[in-house]
Short mmCIF file of C-alpha atoms in Angstrom, two decimals:
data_model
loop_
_atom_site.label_atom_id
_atom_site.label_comp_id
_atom_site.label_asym_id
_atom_site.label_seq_id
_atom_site.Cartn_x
_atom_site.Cartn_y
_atom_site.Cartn_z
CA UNK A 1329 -58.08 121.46 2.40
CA UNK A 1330 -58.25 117.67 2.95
CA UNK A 1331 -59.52 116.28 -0.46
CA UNK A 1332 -62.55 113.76 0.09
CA UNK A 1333 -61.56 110.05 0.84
CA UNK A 1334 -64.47 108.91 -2.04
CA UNK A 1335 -64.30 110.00 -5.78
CA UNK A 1336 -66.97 111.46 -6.79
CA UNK A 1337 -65.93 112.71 -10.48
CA UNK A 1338 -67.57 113.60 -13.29
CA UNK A 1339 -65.73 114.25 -16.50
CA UNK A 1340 -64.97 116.85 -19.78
CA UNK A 1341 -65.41 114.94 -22.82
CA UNK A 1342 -62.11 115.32 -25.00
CA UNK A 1343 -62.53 112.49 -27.31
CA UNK A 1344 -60.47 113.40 -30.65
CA UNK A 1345 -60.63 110.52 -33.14
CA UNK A 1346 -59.83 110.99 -37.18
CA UNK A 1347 -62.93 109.57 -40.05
CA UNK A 1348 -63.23 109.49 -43.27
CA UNK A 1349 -60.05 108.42 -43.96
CA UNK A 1350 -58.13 110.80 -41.39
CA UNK A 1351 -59.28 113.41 -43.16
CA UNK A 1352 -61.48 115.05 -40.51
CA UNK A 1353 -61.02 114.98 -36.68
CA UNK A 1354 -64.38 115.12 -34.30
CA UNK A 1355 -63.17 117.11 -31.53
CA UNK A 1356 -65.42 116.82 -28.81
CA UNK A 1357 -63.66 120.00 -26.89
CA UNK A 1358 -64.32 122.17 -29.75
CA UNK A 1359 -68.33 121.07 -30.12
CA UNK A 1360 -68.81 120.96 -27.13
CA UNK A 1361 -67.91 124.45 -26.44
CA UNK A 1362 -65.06 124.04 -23.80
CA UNK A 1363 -62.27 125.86 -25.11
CA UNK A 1364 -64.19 128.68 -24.91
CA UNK A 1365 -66.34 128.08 -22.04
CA UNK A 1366 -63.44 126.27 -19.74
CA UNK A 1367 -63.39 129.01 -16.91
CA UNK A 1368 -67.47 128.32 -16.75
CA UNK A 1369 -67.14 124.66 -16.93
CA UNK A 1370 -64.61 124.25 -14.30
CA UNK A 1371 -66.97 126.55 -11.72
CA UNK A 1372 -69.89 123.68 -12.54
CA UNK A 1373 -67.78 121.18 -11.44
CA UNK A 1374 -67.18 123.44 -7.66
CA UNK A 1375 -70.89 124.42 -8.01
CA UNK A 1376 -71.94 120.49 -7.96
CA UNK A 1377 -69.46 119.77 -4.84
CA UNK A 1378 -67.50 117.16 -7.20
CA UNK A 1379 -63.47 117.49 -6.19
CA UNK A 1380 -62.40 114.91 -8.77
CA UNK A 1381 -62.59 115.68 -12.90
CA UNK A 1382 -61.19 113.43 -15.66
CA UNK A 1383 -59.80 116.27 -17.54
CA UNK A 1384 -57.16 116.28 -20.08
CA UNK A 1385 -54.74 118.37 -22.73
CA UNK A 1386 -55.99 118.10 -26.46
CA UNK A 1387 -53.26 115.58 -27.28
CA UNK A 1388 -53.74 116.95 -31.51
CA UNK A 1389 -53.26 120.47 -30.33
CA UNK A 1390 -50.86 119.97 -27.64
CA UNK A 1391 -48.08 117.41 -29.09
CA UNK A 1392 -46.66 118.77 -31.86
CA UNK A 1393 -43.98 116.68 -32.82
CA UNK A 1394 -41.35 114.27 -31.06
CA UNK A 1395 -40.30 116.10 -27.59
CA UNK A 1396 -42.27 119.65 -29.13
CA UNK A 1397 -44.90 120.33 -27.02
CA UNK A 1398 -47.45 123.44 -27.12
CA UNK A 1399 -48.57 123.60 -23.21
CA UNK A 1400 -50.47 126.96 -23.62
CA UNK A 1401 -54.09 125.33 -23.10
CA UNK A 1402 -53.19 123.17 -20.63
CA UNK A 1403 -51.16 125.56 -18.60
CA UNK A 1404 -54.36 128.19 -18.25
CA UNK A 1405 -56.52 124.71 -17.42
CA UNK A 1406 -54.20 123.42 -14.95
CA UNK A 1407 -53.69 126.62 -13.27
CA UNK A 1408 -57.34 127.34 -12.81
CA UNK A 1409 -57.90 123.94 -11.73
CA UNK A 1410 -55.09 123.90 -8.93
CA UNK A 1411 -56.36 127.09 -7.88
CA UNK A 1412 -59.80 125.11 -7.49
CA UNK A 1413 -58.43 122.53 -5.39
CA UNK A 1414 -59.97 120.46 -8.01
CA UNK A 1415 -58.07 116.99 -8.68
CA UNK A 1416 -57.60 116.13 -12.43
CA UNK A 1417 -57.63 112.63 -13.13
CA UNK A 1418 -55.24 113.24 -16.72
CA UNK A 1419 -56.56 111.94 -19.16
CA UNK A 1420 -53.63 111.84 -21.61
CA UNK A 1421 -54.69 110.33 -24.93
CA UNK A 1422 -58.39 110.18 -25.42
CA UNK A 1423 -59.48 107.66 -28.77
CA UNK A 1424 -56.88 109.82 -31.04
CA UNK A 1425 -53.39 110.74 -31.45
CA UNK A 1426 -51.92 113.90 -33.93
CA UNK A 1427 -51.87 113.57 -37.21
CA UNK A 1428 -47.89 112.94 -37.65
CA UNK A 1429 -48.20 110.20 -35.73
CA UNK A 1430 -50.83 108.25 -37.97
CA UNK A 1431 -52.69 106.15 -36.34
CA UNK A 1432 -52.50 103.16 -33.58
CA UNK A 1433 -50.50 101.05 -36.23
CA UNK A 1434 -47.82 102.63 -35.32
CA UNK A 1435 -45.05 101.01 -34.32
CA UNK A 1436 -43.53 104.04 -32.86
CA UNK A 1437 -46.31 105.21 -30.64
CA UNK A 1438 -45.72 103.39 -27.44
CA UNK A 1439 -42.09 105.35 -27.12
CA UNK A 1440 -43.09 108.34 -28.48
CA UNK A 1441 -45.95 108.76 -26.40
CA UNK A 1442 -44.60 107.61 -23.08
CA UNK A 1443 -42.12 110.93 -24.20
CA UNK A 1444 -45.11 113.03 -24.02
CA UNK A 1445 -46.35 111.47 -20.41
CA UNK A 1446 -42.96 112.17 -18.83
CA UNK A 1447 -42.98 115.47 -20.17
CA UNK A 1448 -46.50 116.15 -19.20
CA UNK A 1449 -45.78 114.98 -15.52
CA UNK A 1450 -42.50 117.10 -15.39
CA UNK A 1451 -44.73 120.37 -16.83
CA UNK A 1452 -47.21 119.72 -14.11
CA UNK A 1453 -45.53 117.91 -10.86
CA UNK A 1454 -48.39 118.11 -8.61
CA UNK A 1455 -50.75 115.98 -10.93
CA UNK A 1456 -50.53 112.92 -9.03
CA UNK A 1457 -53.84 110.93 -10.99
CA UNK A 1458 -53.64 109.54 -14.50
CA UNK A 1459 -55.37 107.77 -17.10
CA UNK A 1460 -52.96 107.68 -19.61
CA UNK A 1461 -54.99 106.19 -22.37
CA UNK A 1462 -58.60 105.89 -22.08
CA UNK A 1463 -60.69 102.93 -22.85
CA UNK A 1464 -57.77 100.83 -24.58
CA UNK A 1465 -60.29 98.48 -25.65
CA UNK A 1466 -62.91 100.32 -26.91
CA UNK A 1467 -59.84 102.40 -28.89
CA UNK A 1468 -58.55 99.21 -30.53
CA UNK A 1469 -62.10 97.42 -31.41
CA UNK A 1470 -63.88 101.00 -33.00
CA UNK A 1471 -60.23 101.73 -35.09
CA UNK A 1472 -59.30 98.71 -36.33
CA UNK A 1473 -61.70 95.83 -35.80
CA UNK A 1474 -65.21 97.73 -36.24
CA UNK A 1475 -63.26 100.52 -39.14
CA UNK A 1476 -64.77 104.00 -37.92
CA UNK A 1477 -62.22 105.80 -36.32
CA UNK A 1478 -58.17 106.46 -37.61
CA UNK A 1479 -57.04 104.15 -39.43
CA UNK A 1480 -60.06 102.37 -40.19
CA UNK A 1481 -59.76 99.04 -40.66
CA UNK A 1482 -61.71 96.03 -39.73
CA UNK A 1483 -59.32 93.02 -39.35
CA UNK A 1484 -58.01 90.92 -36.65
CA UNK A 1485 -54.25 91.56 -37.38
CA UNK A 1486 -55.09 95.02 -37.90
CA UNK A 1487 -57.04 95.05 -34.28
CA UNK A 1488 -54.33 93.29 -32.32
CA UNK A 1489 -51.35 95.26 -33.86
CA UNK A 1490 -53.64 98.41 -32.34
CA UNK A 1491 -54.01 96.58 -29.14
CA UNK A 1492 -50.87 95.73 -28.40
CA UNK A 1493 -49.25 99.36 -29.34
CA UNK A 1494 -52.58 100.88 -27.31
CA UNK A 1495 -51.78 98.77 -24.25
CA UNK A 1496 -47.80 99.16 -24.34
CA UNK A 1497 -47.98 103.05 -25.00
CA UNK A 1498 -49.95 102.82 -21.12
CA UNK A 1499 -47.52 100.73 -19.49
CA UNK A 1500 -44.52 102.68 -20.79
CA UNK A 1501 -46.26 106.12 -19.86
CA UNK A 1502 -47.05 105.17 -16.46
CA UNK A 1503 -43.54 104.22 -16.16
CA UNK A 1504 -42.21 107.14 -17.37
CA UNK A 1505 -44.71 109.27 -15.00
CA UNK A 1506 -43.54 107.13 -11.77
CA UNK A 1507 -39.90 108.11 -12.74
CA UNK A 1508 -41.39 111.92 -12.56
CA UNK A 1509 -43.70 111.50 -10.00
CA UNK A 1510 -43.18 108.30 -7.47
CA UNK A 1511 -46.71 108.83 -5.88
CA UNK A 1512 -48.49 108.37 -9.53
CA UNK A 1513 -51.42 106.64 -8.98
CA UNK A 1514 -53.23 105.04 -12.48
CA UNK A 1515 -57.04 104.47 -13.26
CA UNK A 1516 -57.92 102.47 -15.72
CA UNK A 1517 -61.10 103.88 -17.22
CA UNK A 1518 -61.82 100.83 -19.63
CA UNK A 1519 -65.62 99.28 -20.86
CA UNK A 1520 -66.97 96.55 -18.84
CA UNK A 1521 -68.48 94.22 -21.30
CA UNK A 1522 -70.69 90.90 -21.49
CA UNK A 1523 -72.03 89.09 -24.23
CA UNK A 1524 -74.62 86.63 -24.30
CA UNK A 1525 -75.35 83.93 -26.30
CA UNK A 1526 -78.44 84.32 -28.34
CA UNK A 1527 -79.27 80.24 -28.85
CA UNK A 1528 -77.10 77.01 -28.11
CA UNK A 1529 -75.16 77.72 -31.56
CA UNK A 1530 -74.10 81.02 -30.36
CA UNK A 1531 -72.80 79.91 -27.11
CA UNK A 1532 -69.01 79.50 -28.96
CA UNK A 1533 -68.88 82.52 -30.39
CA UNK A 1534 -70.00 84.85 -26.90
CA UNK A 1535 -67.77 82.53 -24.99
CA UNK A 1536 -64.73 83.58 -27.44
CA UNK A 1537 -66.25 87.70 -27.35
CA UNK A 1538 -66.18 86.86 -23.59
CA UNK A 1539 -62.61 86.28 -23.41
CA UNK A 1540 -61.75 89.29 -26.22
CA UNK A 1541 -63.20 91.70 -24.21
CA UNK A 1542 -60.31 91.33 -21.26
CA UNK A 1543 -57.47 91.39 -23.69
CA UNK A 1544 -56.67 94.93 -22.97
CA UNK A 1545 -56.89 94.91 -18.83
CA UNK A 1546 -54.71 91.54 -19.03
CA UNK A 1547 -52.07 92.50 -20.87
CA UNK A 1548 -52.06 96.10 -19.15
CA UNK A 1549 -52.15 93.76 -15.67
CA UNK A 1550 -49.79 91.31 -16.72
CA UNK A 1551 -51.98 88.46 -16.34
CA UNK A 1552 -51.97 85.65 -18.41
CA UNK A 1553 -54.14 85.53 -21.15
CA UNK A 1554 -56.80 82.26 -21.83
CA UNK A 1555 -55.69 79.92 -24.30
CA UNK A 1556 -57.85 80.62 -27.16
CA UNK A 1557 -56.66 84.19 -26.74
CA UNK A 1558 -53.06 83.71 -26.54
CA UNK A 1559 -53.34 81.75 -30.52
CA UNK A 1560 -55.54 84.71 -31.65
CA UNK A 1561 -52.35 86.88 -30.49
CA UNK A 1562 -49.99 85.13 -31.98
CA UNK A 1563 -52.27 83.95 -35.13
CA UNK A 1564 -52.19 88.11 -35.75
CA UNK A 1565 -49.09 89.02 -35.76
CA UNK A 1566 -47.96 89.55 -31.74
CA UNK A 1567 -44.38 87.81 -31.29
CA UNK A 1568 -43.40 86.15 -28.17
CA UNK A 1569 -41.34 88.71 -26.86
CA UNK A 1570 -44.33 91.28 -27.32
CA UNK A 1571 -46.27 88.86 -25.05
CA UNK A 1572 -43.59 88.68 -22.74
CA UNK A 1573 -43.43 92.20 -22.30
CA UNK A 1574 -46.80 92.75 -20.90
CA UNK A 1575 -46.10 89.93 -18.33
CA UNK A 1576 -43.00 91.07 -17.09
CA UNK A 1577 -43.11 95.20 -17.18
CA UNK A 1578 -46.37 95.60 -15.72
CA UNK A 1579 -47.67 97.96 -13.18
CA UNK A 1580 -50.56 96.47 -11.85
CA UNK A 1581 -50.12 97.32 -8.27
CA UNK A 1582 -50.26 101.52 -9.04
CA UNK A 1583 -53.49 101.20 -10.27
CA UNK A 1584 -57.54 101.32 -9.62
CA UNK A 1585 -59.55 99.28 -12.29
CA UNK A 1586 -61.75 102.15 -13.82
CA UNK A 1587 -64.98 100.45 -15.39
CA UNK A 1588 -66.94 101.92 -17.44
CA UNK A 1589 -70.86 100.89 -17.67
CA UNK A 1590 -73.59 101.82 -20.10
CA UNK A 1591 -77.15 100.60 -21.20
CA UNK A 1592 -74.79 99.46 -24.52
CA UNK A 1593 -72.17 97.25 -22.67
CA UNK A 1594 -74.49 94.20 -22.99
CA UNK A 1595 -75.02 92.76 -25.77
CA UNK A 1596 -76.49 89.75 -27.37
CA UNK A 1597 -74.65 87.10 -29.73
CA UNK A 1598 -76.06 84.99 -32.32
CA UNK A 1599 -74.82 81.74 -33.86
CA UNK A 1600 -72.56 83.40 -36.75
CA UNK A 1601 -70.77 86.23 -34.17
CA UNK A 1602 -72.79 89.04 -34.96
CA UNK A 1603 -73.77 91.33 -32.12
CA UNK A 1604 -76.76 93.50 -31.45
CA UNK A 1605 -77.55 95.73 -28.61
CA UNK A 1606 -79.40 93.46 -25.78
CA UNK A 1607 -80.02 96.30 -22.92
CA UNK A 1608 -79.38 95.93 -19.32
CA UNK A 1609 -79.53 92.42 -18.54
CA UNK A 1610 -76.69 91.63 -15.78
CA UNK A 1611 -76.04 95.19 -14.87
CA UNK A 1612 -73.16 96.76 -13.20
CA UNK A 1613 -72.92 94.66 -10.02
CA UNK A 1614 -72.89 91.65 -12.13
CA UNK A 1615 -70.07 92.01 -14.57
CA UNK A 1616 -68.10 94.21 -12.19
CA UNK A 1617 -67.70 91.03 -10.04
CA UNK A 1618 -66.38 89.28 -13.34
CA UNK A 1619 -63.93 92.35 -13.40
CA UNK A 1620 -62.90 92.20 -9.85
CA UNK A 1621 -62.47 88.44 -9.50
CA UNK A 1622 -60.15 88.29 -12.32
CA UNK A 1623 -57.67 91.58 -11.73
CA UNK A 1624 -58.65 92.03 -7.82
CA UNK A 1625 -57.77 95.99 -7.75
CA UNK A 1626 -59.73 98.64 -5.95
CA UNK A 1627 -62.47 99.85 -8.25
CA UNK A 1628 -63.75 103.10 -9.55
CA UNK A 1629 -66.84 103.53 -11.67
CA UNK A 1630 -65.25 105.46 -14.39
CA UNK A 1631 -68.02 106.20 -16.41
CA UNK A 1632 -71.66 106.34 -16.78
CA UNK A 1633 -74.44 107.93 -18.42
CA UNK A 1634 -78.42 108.25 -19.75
CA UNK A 1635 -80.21 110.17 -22.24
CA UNK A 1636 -83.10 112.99 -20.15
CA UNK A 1637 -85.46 111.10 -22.20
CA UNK A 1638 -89.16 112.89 -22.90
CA UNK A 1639 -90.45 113.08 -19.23
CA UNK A 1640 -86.58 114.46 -18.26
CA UNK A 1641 -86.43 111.52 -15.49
CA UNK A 1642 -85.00 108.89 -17.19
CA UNK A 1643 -81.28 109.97 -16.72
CA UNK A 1644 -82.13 110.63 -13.06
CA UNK A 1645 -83.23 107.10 -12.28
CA UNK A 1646 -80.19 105.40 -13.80
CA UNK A 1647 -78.22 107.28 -11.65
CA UNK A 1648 -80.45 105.96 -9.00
CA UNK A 1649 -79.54 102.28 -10.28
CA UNK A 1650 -76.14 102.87 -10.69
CA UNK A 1651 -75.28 104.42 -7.39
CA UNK A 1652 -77.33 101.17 -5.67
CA UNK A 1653 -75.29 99.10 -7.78
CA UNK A 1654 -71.87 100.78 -6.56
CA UNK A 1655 -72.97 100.24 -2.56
CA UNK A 1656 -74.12 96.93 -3.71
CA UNK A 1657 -71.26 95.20 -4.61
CA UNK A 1658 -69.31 97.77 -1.89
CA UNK A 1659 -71.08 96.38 0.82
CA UNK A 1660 -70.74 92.97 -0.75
CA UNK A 1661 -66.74 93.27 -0.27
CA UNK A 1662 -65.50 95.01 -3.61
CA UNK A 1663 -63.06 98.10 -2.41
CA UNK A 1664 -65.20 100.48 -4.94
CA UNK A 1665 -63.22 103.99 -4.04
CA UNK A 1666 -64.94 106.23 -7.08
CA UNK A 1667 -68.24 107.23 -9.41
CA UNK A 1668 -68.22 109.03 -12.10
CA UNK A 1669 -71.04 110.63 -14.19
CA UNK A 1670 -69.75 111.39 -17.55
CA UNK A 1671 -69.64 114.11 -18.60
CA UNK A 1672 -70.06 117.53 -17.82
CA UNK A 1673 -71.97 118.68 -20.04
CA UNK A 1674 -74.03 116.95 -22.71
CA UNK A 1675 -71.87 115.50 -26.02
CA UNK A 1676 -72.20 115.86 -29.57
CA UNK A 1677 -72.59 113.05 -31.92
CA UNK A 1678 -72.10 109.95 -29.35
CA UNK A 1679 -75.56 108.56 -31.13
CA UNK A 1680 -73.72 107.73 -34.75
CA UNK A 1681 -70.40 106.94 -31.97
CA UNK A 1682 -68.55 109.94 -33.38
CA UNK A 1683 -68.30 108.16 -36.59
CA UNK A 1684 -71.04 111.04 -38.65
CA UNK A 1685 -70.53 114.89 -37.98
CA UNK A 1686 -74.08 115.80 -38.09
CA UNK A 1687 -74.21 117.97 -34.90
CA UNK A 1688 -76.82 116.01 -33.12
CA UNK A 1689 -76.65 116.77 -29.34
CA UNK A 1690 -76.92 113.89 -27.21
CA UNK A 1691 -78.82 115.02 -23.84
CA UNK A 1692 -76.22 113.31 -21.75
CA UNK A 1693 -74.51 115.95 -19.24
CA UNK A 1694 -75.18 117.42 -15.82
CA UNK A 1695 -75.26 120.55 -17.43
CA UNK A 1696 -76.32 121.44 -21.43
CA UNK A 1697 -74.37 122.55 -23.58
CA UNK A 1698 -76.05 125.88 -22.66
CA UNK A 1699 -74.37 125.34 -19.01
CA UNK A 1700 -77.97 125.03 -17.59
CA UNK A 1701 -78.11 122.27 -14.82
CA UNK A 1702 -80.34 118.69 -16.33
CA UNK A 1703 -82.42 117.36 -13.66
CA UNK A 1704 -79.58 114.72 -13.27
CA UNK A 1705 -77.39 117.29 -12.67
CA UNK A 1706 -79.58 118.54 -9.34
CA UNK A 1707 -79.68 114.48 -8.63
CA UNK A 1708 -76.10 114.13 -8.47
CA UNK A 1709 -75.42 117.03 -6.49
CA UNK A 1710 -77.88 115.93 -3.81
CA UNK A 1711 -76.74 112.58 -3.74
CA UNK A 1712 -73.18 113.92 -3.15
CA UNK A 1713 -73.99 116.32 -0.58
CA UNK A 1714 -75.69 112.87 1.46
CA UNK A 1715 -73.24 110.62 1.07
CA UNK A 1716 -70.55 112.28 1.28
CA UNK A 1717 -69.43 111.70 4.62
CA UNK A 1718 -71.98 108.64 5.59
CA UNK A 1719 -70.35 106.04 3.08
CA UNK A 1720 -69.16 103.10 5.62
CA UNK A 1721 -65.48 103.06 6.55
CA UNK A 1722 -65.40 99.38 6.67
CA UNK A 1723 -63.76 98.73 3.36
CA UNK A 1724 -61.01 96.33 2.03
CA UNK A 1725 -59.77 99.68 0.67
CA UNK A 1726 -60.08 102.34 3.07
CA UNK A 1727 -58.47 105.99 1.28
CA UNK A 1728 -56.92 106.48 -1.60
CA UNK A 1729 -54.11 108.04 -0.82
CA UNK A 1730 -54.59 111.80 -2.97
CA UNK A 1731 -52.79 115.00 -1.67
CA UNK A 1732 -54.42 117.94 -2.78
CA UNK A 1733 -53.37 119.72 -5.56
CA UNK A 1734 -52.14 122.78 -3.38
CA UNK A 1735 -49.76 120.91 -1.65
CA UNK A 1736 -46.29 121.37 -2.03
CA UNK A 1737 -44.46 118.79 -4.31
CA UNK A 1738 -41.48 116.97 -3.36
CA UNK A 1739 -41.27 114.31 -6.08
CA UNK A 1740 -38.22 114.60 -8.61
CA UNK A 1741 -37.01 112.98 -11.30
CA UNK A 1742 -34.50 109.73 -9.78
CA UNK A 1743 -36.38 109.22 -6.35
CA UNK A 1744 -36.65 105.58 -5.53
CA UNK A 1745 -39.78 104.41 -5.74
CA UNK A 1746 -41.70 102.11 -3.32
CA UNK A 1747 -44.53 99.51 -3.47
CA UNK A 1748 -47.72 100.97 -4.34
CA UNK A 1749 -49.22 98.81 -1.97
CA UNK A 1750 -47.81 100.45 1.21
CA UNK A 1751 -48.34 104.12 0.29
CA UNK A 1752 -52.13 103.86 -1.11
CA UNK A 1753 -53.62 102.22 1.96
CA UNK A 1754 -54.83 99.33 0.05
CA UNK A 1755 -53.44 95.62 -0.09
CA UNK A 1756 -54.74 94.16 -3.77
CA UNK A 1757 -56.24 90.51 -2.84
CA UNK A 1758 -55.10 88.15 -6.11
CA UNK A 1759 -57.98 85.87 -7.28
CA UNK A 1760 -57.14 82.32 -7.30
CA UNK A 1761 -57.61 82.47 -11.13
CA UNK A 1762 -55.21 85.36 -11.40
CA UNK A 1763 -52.46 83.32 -13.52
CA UNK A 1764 -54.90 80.66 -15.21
CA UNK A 1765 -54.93 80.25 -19.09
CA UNK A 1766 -52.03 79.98 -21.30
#
C-alpha cells in the first residue's frame, strides 16, 4: 500500500524527564496508560485514518548501559506497527535520558547516544523517519536555564553546556542512522517561539529572547549564529572548535523543519527580561514564516494542541485555526508536507509542565485516557478523510519521499550515500540571510 504523500500524524506522548533532584522520573508512557494499552492505542491511530505516528522506545527502560540495550518493548511496538502499515516517525530521546547517564551536562552524551541511534536503526532497518531528539530547545531552556527538569539548574553556562551536548547528540545520531540507513530522512520537531516587547524598555531584552530562541535549529542547521549570540556562546563556556563543529558536520539537507505551535509559544517581555504568557498574537502563519525564511526546509507542523474546554468545542476550533493556518502559508509558497495533533490520547500533568506529580489530566488527546474519542478527535478524522486527496499538488515540495514500512529493505551498513536533495523530491531554497550574523 502506497503510504499518503501528506503527513497527517498525531503522536504517543513519551516524555521521561527526572525532578526533584533526579530522584523521580514522570513517565508519561506509564500515566498515560500505554504500556498497557499499546495494542488499543495503535488501532486508534488506523481507526482515525492517520498513517504517520511520532512514536518512540522508552529511552530509561530501553538503554541500559553503553552498547546494552533491552529491545523487548520496542520490538512488540514495532512489530505491531509494521504490521499496521503505520509509519513511526522515532522519536529517540524525548526531554530525558537514563539515569547512568546523568543528565544533559554530560559531556559524554552526544557519543554515547549517537551509539544507541545506530543501534536502534540496525534493530529496526525499515524505520526510515526520525526525530532523534525532540524539542532541543525546549530540553535545554526547562533543564538548565528555567531548573525543573534533570539536572536542574538555572544558569546560562549551565543552559548552553546542555545546548550544545543536546544539539551535537542529534547531529551525531543522524549521522550514525544515515550510515545504517542511507534513505534516513530527519524532522525536527522543535517550539516555534516569539516574544514581544512589553514597552520601549523591553524592546532589548525580546530582541535578545528573539535571537535565543533559534540557537538550537542553527547550530543543528549549521547556520551561523547572530552576533550577540555567538558572545553569549562563547561568554558560557562553548570553545571555538565546538562552534565549528556545528558549521561544518551538519545535515541540514536530510531534514524537514518540525515546528511546534501552542497558545503558550507567544509570549510577552517586559523591561527587566521577565516573560509572561501573552496568548495568540502572531499565530502560526506568522512566526512559521520567521522559521522558514531563515532555515528554508520543507515544513511539518509537528505539534499542536487545546484543552476540550467546558462547552467541549474549544479544542475543535483550534484545530480549525491551525489547519487554515497550515494551507495559509502552503498556498502562500511554504512546502508544508505534515500536521500533527499531539497526542493520542490526553496527558498527565502538562498544566504544572511535568515539573509536580499530582495526576491532573490535561483534556488534550483525540482520545481520553479512557480511549473514548474527544470531539476533536471526530474533527480530525473528518478533516482527514476531506483532504486527503484534494490538498493542491502545486507545491515547492511535492512528496516526501516515504516507502512503506512493508517494503523490503535494501539499506546496509557502508552504502554510499547521496544528496538528500535528489532522492526526497524537494530542492531546499536558501534565504538570502542564510549565512548572516557572526
Amino acid at each position: 500500500m502506497a503510504t499518503p504523500s501528506f503527513l497527517f500524524a498525531t503522536g504517543i506522548e513519551n516524555s521521561c524527564p527526572t525532578i526533584r533532584g533526579r530522584r523521580l522520573r514522570v513517565d508519561e508512557f506509564e500515566k498515560c496508560g500505554h504500556y498497557d494499552q499499546w495494542r488499543r492505542d495503535f488501532a486508534l491511530v488506523q481507526e482515525m485514518g492517520i498513517s504517520y505516528l511520532r512514536y518512540g522506545p522508552p529511552i530509561h527502560r530501553t538503554w541500559l548501559g553503553a552498547k546494552r540495550y533491552d529491545w523487548s518493548f520496542a520490538d512488540v511496538t514495532y512489530a505491531d506497527l509494521r504490521a499496521r502499515e503505520i509509519v513511526p516517525i522515532t522519536d529517540l530521546c524525548h526531554f530525558g535520558v537514563p539515569d547512568w547517564v546523568g543528565d544533559f551536562q554530560n559531556p559524554e552524551f552526544p557519543a554515547l547516544f549517537a551509539e544507541y541511534a545506530a543501534a536502534f536503526a540496525v534493530r529496526f532497518p525499515w524505520v526510515q523517519l526520525y526525530t532523534p531528539v525532540n524539542e532541543m530547545f525546549v530540553c535545554a531552556t526547562f533543564s538548565a536555564a528555567y531548573g525543573w527538569w534533570n539536572e536542574q539548574r538555572s544558569d546560562d553556562r549551565s543552559f548552553v553546556t546542555a545546548l550544545k551536548h543536546i544539539v551535537k547528540a542529534n547531529v551525531l545520531a543522524m549521522r550514525a542512522i544515515l550510515d545504517v540507513r542511507d534513505d534516513a530522512i530527519f524532522v525536527q520537531s522543535e517550539s516555534s517561539e516569539y516574544f514581544h516587547a512589553d514597552s520601549p524598555r523591553a524592546i532589548k531584552p525580546a530582541e535578545i529572547l528573539n535571537a535565543r530562541r533559534f540557537l538550537s535549529l542553527d547550530l543543528n542547521y549549521g547556520r551561523r549564529v547572530d552576533s550577540e549570540m555567538y558572545e553569549f556562546l562563547m561568554d558560557n563556556g562553548m570553545t571555538r572548535d565546538e562552534y565549528h563543529f556545528f558549521l561544518d558536520h551538519h545535515l541540514k539537507h536530510q531534514c524537514i523543519m518540525g515546528n511546534d505551535y501552542y497558545v503558550t509559544n507567544e509570549h510577552r517581555v517586559s523591561a527587566d527580561g521577565s516573560t509572561r504568557p501573552s496568548g495568540e498574537v502572531f499565530g502560526y502563519d506568522e512566526i512559521t514564516w520567521q522559521y522558514y525564511d531563515r532555515y528554508g526546509l520543507p515544513v511539518m507542523h509537528t505539534e499542536t494542541n487545546f484543552s476540550q474546554g467546558a462547552n467541549g468545542d474549544e479544542a475543535v476550533y483550534w484545530l480549525w485555526k491551525e489547519w487554515a493556518n497550515v494551507l495559509r502559508v502552503r498556498n502562500a509558497g511554504i512546502p508544508v508536507v505534515g500536521f500533527t495533533w499531539y497526542s493520542l490520547t490526553d496527558q498527565i500533568d502538562w498544566d504544572t509542565a511535568l515539573r509536580e506529580p499530582n495526576g491532573n489530566v490535561n483534556p488534550l488527546g483525540l482520545y481520553d485516557l479512557q480511549r473514548n474519542i474527544r470531539p476533536v478527535g471526530e474533527a480530525y478524522r473528518q478533516l482527514i478523510a476531506e483532504w486527503r486527496e484534494v490538498l493542491p499538488t502545486q507545491s515547492v515540495c511535492l512528496r516526501v519521499p516515504v516507502a512503506s514500512p512493508r517494503d523490503e529493505v535494501s539499506h546496509g551498513v557502508g552504502r554510499t550515500r547521496h544528496d538528500s536533495s535528489q532522492r526526497s523530491g524537494w530542492t531546499p531554497t536558501e534565504p538570502a540571510n542564510a549565512d548572516g550574523g557572526r
